[in-house]
């Protein structure tokens, strides 16, 4: 039996994906070889790479100008690869500071050009999304973190700006409908909503590349990955395979529209309980609440350990909050079943009755 897995990342994957992958580990498509044993330039793997990239394109309904890449290095590498490829030494990029991940992106961008922090919610420990900010039309791009995994805030509406938009979507990619074409570059470590750790998805408009004058090392230049069909060097074969299976599952569920419905339902169930249960309290502005990472605390912090132990007995895993926020964080990624949220909510209700 599987547990109720609320881990923040790496995180829960669909059972169908795990089952199919376990078979591929022994014999991939009747080849007599494990998926781990086949060459990355064989037709067998080329089909996986093609299908994964096409599924991203199809599920995000990307315009033709976009290229979809699967790269090494995590979202963390994108913090530097984005400015290295887009920002001139004397240019300025705008960033909205919504927490730890934005900050890491800002820090890297400063190595390549000027950074204008156009908005920040730092003064209140990032418990909301800044809404009033000015982005200079001279800015090379505006970078946002669409979902803030640690604090549990999420952009509900994309900012309207005249400069190219760059999004770190690591923790909410394909969890809701969105006009992805409003962006010029989107990146996501796939281990939260679209696969297992080890690979990062980058969707980039070809038209924004090749404009900086600096020399870019071969493996960090997006154009080389585009030219080589995302196979400049040995790609993380197994991670891409898992991502392809996860995207197939996502498509079969009904794509981003179906995910949005399910994720809204899951989040509403949990937030309703947080709001009515006298023991618990949400930590962020209601209008900015994330449907992916639900953060909450207890009015009596001395009960937190006891609640955690209680939920463990119910096979609830991964709800301890990030150390910078405390309390609890339940991550409700695409593959987390509605039933798991029901079990958590029941546990909250029961615990609260016991303490009344
Ligand atoms: C998890 C996460 C990252 C870091 O991803 P890595 O793949 O570990 O580098 C970056 N940004 C956001 C929003 C995340 O949730």
Short mmCIF file of N, CA and C in Angstrom, two decimals, residues 125-195:
data_model
loop_
_atom_site.label_atom_id
_atom_site.label_comp_id
_atom_site.label_asym_id
_atom_site.label_seq_id
_atom_site.Cartn_x
_atom_site.Cartn_y
_atom_site.Cartn_z
N UNK A 125 7.81 38.46 5.24
CA UNK A 125 8.21 37.05 5.04
C UNK A 125 7.47 36.40 3.87
N UNK A 126 7.31 37.17 2.81
CA UNK A 126 6.80 36.64 1.54
C UNK A 126 5.42 36.00 1.64
N UNK A 127 4.55 36.64 2.43
CA UNK A 127 3.22 36.02 2.56
C UNK A 127 2.19 36.58 1.57
N UNK A 128 2.64 37.27 0.56
CA UNK A 128 1.75 37.70 -0.52
C UNK A 128 2.54 37.91 -1.81
N UNK A 129 1.82 38.11 -2.90
CA UNK A 129 2.45 38.40 -4.20
C UNK A 129 2.34 39.90 -4.45
N UNK A 130 3.48 40.58 -4.67
CA UNK A 130 3.42 42.03 -4.94
C UNK A 130 2.57 42.29 -6.18
N UNK A 131 1.72 43.31 -6.10
CA UNK A 131 0.85 43.59 -7.25
C UNK A 131 1.12 44.94 -7.90
N UNK A 132 1.69 45.85 -7.12
CA UNK A 132 2.03 47.15 -7.70
C UNK A 132 3.52 47.21 -7.97
N UNK A 133 3.87 47.25 -9.24
CA UNK A 133 5.29 47.42 -9.53
C UNK A 133 5.45 47.99 -10.93
N UNK A 134 6.57 48.65 -11.12
CA UNK A 134 6.86 49.23 -12.43
C UNK A 134 8.02 48.51 -13.07
N UNK A 135 7.81 48.09 -14.28
CA UNK A 135 8.90 47.47 -15.02
C UNK A 135 9.27 48.41 -16.16
N UNK A 136 10.52 48.83 -16.16
CA UNK A 136 10.97 49.75 -17.21
C UNK A 136 10.86 49.08 -18.58
N UNK A 137 10.37 49.81 -19.57
CA UNK A 137 10.31 49.24 -20.92
C UNK A 137 11.70 48.90 -21.47
N UNK A 138 12.73 49.44 -20.79
CA UNK A 138 14.10 49.15 -21.23
C UNK A 138 14.64 47.84 -20.67
N UNK A 139 13.90 47.26 -19.75
CA UNK A 139 14.33 46.02 -19.13
C UNK A 139 14.42 44.91 -20.19
N UNK A 140 15.43 44.05 -20.06
CA UNK A 140 15.58 42.97 -21.04
C UNK A 140 14.47 41.94 -20.89
N UNK A 141 14.11 41.65 -19.65
CA UNK A 141 12.99 40.74 -19.39
C UNK A 141 12.52 40.93 -17.96
N UNK A 142 11.32 40.40 -17.69
CA UNK A 142 10.83 40.35 -16.31
C UNK A 142 10.77 38.88 -15.89
N UNK A 143 11.37 38.58 -14.74
CA UNK A 143 11.39 37.20 -14.23
C UNK A 143 10.44 37.08 -13.04
N UNK A 144 9.56 36.08 -13.11
CA UNK A 144 8.71 35.79 -11.94
C UNK A 144 8.80 34.30 -11.60
N UNK A 145 8.51 34.01 -10.34
CA UNK A 145 8.39 32.62 -9.87
C UNK A 145 6.89 32.38 -9.73
N UNK A 146 6.31 31.62 -10.65
CA UNK A 146 4.84 31.56 -10.70
C UNK A 146 4.22 30.95 -9.45
N UNK A 147 4.95 30.04 -8.80
CA UNK A 147 4.46 29.44 -7.56
C UNK A 147 5.62 29.35 -6.57
N UNK A 148 5.37 29.85 -5.36
CA UNK A 148 6.44 29.89 -4.37
C UNK A 148 6.29 28.73 -3.41
N UNK A 149 7.04 27.70 -3.73
CA UNK A 149 6.98 26.39 -3.11
C UNK A 149 7.12 26.42 -1.61
N UNK A 150 7.94 27.35 -1.11
CA UNK A 150 8.27 27.36 0.31
C UNK A 150 7.22 28.12 1.13
N UNK A 151 6.70 29.22 0.55
CA UNK A 151 5.77 30.07 1.30
C UNK A 151 4.31 29.77 1.01
N UNK A 152 4.05 29.09 -0.12
CA UNK A 152 2.67 28.79 -0.47
C UNK A 152 1.91 29.95 -1.07
N UNK A 153 2.61 30.77 -1.88
CA UNK A 153 1.90 31.82 -2.64
C UNK A 153 2.03 31.50 -4.13
N UNK A 154 1.09 32.01 -4.90
CA UNK A 154 1.06 31.70 -6.33
C UNK A 154 0.48 32.89 -7.08
N UNK A 155 1.06 33.20 -8.20
CA UNK A 155 0.51 34.26 -9.05
C UNK A 155 -0.82 33.77 -9.60
N UNK A 156 -1.88 34.50 -9.33
CA UNK A 156 -3.19 34.10 -9.85
C UNK A 156 -3.43 34.73 -11.21
N UNK A 157 -2.80 35.88 -11.43
CA UNK A 157 -2.89 36.55 -12.72
C UNK A 157 -1.50 36.93 -13.16
N UNK A 158 -1.21 36.70 -14.42
CA UNK A 158 0.12 37.05 -14.90
C UNK A 158 0.24 38.55 -15.04
N UNK A 159 1.44 39.10 -14.75
CA UNK A 159 1.63 40.55 -14.90
C UNK A 159 1.55 40.94 -16.36
N UNK A 160 0.96 42.10 -16.60
CA UNK A 160 0.89 42.63 -17.98
C UNK A 160 2.07 43.55 -18.18
N UNK A 161 3.04 43.12 -18.95
CA UNK A 161 4.21 43.96 -19.20
C UNK A 161 4.58 43.93 -20.68
N UNK A 162 5.36 44.93 -21.07
CA UNK A 162 5.73 45.03 -22.48
C UNK A 162 7.08 44.40 -22.78
N UNK A 163 7.71 43.84 -21.76
CA UNK A 163 9.01 43.21 -21.98
C UNK A 163 8.82 41.69 -21.94
N UNK A 164 9.77 40.93 -22.48
CA UNK A 164 9.62 39.46 -22.45
C UNK A 164 9.47 38.96 -21.01
N UNK A 165 8.61 37.99 -20.85
CA UNK A 165 8.34 37.43 -19.52
C UNK A 165 9.06 36.09 -19.38
N UNK A 166 9.76 35.91 -18.25
CA UNK A 166 10.46 34.65 -17.97
C UNK A 166 9.85 34.06 -16.71
N UNK A 167 9.53 32.78 -16.72
CA UNK A 167 8.88 32.18 -15.56
C UNK A 167 9.58 30.94 -15.05
N UNK A 168 9.87 30.94 -13.74
CA UNK A 168 10.27 29.70 -13.06
C UNK A 168 8.96 29.03 -12.63
N UNK A 169 8.59 27.96 -13.33
CA UNK A 169 7.33 27.25 -13.04
C UNK A 169 7.58 25.89 -12.41
N UNK A 170 8.71 25.75 -11.73
CA UNK A 170 9.09 24.43 -11.22
C UNK A 170 7.98 23.76 -10.43
N UNK A 171 7.25 24.55 -9.62
CA UNK A 171 6.30 23.87 -8.74
C UNK A 171 4.84 24.04 -9.14
N UNK A 172 4.57 24.61 -10.31
CA UNK A 172 3.15 24.59 -10.72
C UNK A 172 2.95 24.40 -12.22
N UNK A 173 4.00 23.93 -12.89
CA UNK A 173 3.85 23.75 -14.33
C UNK A 173 2.75 22.74 -14.65
N UNK A 174 1.90 23.10 -15.59
CA UNK A 174 0.80 22.22 -16.04
C UNK A 174 -0.14 21.79 -14.92
N UNK A 175 -0.20 22.59 -13.87
CA UNK A 175 -1.16 22.29 -12.79
C UNK A 175 -2.44 23.08 -12.98
N UNK A 176 -2.43 23.99 -13.95
CA UNK A 176 -3.60 24.84 -14.21
C UNK A 176 -3.50 25.35 -15.64
N UNK A 177 -4.62 25.88 -16.12
CA UNK A 177 -4.63 26.46 -17.46
C UNK A 177 -3.93 27.81 -17.39
N UNK A 178 -3.23 28.12 -18.44
CA UNK A 178 -2.50 29.38 -18.45
C UNK A 178 -2.15 29.68 -19.89
N UNK A 179 -2.07 30.94 -20.22
CA UNK A 179 -1.61 31.29 -21.55
C UNK A 179 -0.09 31.29 -21.54
N UNK A 180 0.47 30.12 -21.78
CA UNK A 180 1.92 29.97 -21.71
C UNK A 180 2.63 30.82 -22.77
N UNK A 181 1.89 31.18 -23.80
CA UNK A 181 2.50 31.99 -24.87
C UNK A 181 2.75 33.43 -24.46
N UNK A 182 2.26 33.81 -23.27
CA UNK A 182 2.60 35.14 -22.75
C UNK A 182 4.08 35.20 -22.34
N UNK A 183 4.68 34.04 -22.21
CA UNK A 183 6.09 33.98 -21.78
C UNK A 183 7.01 33.89 -22.99
N UNK A 184 8.26 34.29 -22.75
CA UNK A 184 9.29 34.09 -23.76
C UNK A 184 10.20 32.94 -23.38
N UNK A 185 10.25 32.68 -22.07
CA UNK A 185 11.05 31.54 -21.60
C UNK A 185 10.41 31.00 -20.32
N UNK A 186 10.25 29.69 -20.30
CA UNK A 186 9.67 29.02 -19.12
C UNK A 186 10.62 27.90 -18.73
N UNK A 187 10.92 27.79 -17.45
CA UNK A 187 11.72 26.63 -17.03
C UNK A 187 11.11 25.98 -15.80
N UNK A 188 11.40 24.69 -15.66
CA UNK A 188 10.87 23.93 -14.53
C UNK A 188 11.70 22.69 -14.29
N UNK A 189 12.22 22.55 -13.06
CA UNK A 189 12.75 21.26 -12.66
C UNK A 189 11.56 20.31 -12.70
N UNK A 190 11.69 19.15 -13.32
CA UNK A 190 10.46 18.37 -13.56
C UNK A 190 9.99 17.56 -12.35
N UNK A 191 10.75 17.60 -11.25
CA UNK A 191 10.46 16.66 -10.15
C UNK A 191 9.23 16.99 -9.30
N UNK A 192 8.52 18.06 -9.64
CA UNK A 192 7.32 18.37 -8.85
C UNK A 192 6.04 17.99 -9.59
N UNK A 193 5.86 18.49 -10.79
CA UNK A 193 4.61 18.20 -11.49
C UNK A 193 4.74 17.42 -12.78
N UNK A 194 5.95 17.20 -13.25
CA UNK A 194 6.03 16.51 -14.54
C UNK A 194 7.14 15.46 -14.63
N UNK A 195 7.41 14.80 -13.52
CA UNK A 195 8.36 13.70 -13.60
C UNK A 195 9.18 13.50 -12.35
#
